[in-house]
mmCIF file of C-alpha atoms in Angstrom:
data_model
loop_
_atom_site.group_PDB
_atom_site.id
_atom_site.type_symbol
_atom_site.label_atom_id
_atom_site.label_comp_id
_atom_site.label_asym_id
_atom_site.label_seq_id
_atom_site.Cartn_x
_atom_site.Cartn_y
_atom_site.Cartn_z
ATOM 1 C CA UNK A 1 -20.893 -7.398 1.988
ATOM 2 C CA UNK A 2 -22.040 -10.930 2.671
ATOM 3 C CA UNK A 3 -21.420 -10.372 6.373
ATOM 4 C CA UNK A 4 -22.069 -7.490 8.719
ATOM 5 C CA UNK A 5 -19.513 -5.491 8.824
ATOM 6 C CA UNK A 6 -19.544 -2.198 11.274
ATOM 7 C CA UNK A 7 -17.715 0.999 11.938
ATOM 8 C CA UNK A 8 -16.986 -0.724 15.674
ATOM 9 C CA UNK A 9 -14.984 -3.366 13.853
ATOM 10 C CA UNK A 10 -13.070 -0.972 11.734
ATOM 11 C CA UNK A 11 -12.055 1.035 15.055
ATOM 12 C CA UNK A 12 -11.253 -2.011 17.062
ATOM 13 C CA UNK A 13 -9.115 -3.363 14.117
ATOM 14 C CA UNK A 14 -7.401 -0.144 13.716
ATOM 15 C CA UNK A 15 -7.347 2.315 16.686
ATOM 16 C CA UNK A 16 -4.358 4.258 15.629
ATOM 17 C CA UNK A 17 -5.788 4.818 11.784
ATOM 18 C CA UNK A 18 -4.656 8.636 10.534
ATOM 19 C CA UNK A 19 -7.959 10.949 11.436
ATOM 20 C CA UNK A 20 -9.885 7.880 12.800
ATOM 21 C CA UNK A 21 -12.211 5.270 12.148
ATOM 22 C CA UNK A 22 -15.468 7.443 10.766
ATOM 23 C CA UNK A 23 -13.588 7.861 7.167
ATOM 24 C CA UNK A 24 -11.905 4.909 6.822
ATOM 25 C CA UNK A 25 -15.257 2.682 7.409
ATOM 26 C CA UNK A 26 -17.033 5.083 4.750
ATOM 27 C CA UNK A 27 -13.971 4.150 2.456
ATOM 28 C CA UNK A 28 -13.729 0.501 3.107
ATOM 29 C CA UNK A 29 -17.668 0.820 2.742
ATOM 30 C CA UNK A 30 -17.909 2.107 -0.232
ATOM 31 C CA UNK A 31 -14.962 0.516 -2.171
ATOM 32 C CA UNK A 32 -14.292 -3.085 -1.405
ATOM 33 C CA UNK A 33 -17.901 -4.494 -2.512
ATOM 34 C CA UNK A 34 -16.772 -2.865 -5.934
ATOM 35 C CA UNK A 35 -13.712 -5.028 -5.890
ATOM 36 C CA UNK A 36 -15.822 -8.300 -4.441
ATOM 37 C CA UNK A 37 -13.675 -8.110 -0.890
ATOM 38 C CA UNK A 38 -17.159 -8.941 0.893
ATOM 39 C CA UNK A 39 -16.506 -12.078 2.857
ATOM 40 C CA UNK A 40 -14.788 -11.995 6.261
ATOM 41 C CA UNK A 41 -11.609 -14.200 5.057
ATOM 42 C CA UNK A 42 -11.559 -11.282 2.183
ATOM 43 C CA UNK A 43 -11.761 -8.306 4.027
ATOM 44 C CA UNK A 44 -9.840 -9.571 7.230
ATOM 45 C CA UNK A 45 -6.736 -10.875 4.772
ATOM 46 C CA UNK A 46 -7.111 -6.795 2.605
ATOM 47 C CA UNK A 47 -7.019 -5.201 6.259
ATOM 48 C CA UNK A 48 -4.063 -7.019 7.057
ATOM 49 C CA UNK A 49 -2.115 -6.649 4.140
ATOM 50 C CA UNK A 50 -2.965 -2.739 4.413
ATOM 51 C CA UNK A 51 -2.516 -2.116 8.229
ATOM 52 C CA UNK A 52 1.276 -3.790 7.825
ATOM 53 C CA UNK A 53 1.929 -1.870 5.465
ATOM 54 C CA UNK A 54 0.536 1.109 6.486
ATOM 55 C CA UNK A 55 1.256 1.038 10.013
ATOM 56 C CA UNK A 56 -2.107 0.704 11.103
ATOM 57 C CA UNK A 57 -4.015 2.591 8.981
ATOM 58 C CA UNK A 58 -1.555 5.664 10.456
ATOM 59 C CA UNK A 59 0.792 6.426 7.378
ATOM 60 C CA UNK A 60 -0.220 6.588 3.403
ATOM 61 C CA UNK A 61 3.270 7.518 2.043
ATOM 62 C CA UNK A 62 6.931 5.619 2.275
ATOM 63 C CA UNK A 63 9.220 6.726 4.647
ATOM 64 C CA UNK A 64 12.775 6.976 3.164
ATOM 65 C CA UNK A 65 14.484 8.741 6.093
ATOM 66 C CA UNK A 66 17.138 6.100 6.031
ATOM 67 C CA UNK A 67 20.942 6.208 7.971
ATOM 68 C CA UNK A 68 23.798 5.027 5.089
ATOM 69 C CA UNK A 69 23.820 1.745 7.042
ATOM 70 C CA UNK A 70 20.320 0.818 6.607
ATOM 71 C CA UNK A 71 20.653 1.550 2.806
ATOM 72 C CA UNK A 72 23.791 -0.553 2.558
ATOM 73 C CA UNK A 73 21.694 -3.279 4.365
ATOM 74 C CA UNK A 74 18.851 -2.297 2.034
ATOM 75 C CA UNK A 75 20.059 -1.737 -1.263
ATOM 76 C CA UNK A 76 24.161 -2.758 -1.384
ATOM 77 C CA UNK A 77 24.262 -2.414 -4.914
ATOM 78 C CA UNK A 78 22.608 1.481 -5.008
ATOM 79 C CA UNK A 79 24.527 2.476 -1.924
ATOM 80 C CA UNK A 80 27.944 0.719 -1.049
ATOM 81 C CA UNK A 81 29.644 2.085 1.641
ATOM 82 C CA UNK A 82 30.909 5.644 1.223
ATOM 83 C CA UNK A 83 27.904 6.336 -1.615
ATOM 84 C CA UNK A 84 25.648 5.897 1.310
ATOM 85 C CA UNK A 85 26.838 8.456 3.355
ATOM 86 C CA UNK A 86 25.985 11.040 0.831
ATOM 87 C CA UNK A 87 22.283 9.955 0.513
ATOM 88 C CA UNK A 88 21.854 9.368 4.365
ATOM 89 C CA UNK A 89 19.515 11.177 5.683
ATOM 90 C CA UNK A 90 18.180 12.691 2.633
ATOM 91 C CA UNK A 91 15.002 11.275 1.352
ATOM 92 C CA UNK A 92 14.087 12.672 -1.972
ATOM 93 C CA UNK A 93 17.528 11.660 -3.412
ATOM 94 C CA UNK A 94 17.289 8.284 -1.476
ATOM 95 C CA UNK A 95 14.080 7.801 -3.870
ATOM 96 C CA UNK A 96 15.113 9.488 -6.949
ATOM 97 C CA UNK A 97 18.402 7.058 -6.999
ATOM 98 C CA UNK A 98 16.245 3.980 -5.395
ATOM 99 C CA UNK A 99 13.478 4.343 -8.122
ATOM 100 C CA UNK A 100 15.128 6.435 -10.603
ATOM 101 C CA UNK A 101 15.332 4.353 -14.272
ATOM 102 C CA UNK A 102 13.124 1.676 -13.452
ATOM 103 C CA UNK A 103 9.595 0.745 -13.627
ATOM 104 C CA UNK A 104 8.665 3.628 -15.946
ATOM 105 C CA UNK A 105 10.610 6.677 -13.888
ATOM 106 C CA UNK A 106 12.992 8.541 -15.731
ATOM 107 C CA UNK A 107 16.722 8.717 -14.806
ATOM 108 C CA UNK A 108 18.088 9.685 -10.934
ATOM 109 C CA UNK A 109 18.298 13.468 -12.077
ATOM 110 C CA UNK A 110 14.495 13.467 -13.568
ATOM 111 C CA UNK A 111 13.402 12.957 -9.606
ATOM 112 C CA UNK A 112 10.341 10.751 -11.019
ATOM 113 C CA UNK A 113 11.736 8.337 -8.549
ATOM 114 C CA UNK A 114 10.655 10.890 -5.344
ATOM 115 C CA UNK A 115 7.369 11.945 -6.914
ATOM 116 C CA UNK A 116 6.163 8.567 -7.422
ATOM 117 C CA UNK A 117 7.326 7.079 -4.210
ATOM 118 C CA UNK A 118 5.189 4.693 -2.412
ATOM 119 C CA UNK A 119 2.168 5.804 -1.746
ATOM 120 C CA UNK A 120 -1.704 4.720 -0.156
ATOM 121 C CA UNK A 121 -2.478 1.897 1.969
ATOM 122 C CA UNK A 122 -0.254 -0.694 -0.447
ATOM 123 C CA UNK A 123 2.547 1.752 -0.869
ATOM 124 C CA UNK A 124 1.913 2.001 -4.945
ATOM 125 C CA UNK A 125 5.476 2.688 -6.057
ATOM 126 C CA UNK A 126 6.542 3.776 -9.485
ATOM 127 C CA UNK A 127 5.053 5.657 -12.418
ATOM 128 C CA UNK A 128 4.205 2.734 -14.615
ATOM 129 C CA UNK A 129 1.904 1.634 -11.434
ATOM 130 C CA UNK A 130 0.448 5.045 -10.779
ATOM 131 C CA UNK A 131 -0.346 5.414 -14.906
ATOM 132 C CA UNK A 132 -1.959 1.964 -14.518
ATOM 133 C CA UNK A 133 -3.873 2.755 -11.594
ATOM 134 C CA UNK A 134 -4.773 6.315 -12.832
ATOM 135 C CA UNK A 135 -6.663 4.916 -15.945
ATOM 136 C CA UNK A 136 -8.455 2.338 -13.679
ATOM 137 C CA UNK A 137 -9.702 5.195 -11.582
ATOM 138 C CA UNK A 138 -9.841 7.976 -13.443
ATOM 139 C CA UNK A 139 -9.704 7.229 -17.099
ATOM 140 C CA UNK A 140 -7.271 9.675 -17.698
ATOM 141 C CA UNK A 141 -3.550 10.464 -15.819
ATOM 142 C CA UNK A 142 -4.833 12.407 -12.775
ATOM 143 C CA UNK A 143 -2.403 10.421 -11.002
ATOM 144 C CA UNK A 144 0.663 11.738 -12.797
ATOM 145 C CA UNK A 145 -0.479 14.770 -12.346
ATOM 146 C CA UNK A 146 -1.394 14.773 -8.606
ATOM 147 C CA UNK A 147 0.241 11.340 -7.115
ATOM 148 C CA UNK A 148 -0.620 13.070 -3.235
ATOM 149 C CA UNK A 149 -4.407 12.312 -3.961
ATOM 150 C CA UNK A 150 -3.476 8.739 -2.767
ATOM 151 C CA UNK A 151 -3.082 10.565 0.738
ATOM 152 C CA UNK A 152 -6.384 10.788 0.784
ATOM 153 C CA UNK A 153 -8.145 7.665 2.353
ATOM 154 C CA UNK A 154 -10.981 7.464 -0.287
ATOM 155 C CA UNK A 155 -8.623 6.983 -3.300
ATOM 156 C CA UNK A 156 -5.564 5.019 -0.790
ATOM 157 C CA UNK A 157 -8.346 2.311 -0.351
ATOM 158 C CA UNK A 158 -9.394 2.538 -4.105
ATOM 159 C CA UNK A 159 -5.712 1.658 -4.884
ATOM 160 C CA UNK A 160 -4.913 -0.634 -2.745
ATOM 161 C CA UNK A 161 -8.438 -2.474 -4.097
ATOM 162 C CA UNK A 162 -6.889 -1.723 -7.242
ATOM 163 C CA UNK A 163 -3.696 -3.224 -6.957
ATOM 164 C CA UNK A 164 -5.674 -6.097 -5.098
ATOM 165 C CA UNK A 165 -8.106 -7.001 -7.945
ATOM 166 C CA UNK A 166 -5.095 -6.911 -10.516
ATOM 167 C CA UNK A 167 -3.010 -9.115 -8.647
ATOM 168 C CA UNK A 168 -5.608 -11.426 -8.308
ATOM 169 C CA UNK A 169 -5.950 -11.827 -4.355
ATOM 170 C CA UNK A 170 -9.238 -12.547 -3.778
ATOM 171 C CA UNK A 171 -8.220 -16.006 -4.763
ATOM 172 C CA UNK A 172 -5.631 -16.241 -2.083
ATOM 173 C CA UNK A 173 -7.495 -14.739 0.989
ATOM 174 C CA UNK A 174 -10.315 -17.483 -0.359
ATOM 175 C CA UNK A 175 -7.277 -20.097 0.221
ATOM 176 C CA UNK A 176 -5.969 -18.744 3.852
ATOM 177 C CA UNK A 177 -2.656 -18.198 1.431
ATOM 178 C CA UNK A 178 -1.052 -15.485 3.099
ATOM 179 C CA UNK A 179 2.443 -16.711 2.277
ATOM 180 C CA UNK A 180 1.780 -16.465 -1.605
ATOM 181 C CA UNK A 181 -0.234 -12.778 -1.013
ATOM 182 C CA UNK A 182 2.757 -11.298 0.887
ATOM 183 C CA UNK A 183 4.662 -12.492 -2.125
ATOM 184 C CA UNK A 184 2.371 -10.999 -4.554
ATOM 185 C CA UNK A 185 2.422 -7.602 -2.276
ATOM 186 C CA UNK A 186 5.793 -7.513 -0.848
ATOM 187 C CA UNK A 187 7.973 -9.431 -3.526
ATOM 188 C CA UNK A 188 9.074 -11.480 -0.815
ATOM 189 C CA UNK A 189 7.961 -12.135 2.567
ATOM 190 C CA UNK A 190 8.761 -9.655 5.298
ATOM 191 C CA UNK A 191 6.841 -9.126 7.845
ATOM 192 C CA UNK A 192 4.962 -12.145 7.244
ATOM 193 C CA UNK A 193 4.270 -12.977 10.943
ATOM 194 C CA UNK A 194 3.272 -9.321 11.764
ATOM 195 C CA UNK A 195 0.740 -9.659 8.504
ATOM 196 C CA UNK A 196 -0.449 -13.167 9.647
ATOM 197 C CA UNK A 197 -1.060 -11.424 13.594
ATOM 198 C CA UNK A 198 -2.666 -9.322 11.796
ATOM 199 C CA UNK A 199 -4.682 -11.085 9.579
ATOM 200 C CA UNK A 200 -5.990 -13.518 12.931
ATOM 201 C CA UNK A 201 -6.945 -10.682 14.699
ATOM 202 C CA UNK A 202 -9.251 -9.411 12.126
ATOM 203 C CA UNK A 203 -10.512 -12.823 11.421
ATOM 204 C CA UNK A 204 -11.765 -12.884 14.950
ATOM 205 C CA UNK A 205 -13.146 -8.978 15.015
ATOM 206 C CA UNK A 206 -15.095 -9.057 11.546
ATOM 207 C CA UNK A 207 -16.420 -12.728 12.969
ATOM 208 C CA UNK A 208 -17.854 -11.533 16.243
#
């Protein structure tokens, strides 16, 4: 790091962070040098992208609990009205119908689409993503094999660094592009405001 950058920063930037600040510094310690996130406009644009997506540091894996009118509102293609009702509520077939014969999953009925749901800090959806990211980390599929090690904060920040580095990011937090990240991230830009809130507030912790 090319700043000084504390455990008291990590807890004031994320308060409500799943089993509290202690791992999540070690993790953010030890990983995002390896990725070159070591400047404050770096590391304060990678803590915002996380904590929107993650709720604060507080959940690692996509929630898909959804009521049929959300999906219609979500996905009105996948779930018109009266297909929706019979996925409501019901979150492994939202995914496996959601996900299901698309970026490297098999069909609805393999359920691929459920067991490579989003998961870590970025939400890495999809098993041509988790294949990708499993040779980066591990050399070898341990992903496909295990996808709920990216509950664990070590490897959910090695990810998201992951997904970071190959998307080229760096070179956007360098910029103050947050727009154009989100984009990269999101495939669009919700939550934009929350990220940029987000984003200032970390500035001015990691700063102080």
């Amino acid at each position: 790091m090319n700043f000084n950058f504390t455990r008291e920063q990590v807890e004031a930037l994320l308060p409500n962070a799943i089993g509290g600040a202690d791992e999540w510094f070690k993790a953010l310690w030890d990983a995002l040098p390896q990725y070159e996130i070591n400047t404050v406009e770096r590391v304060a644009a990678f803590i915002a992208q996380c904590a929107h997506e993650s709720g604060g540091f507080s959940t690692l894996e996509e929630n898909l609990n959804y009521k049929a009118a959300t999906l219609t509102k979500l996905w009105p293609q996948r779930f018109p009205a009266g297909v929706a009702e019979q996925y409501a509520g019901k979150p492994e077939k939202i995914a496996n119908k959601t996900y299901g014969g698309r970026m490297g999953n098999g069909p609805e009925d393999s359920q691929e689409g459920y067991k490579f749901r989003g998961r870590g800090l970025l939400q890495l959806t999809g098993k041509d993503n988790y294949r990708a990211c499993s040779q980066a980390l591990f050399q070898d599929e341990t992903l496909l094999e295990d996808p709920d090690l990216l509950l664990d904060p070590y490897y959910a920040i090695h990810s998201a660094c992951w997904f970071w580095s190959k998307n080229k990011l760096n070179q956007f937090a360098d910029s103050g592009d947050l727009t154009t990240m989100t984009k990269k991230i999101n495939g669009g830009t919700i939550g934009l405001p929350d990220r940029i809130q987000h984003y200032e507030h970390a500035i001015e912790v990691l700063s102080s």
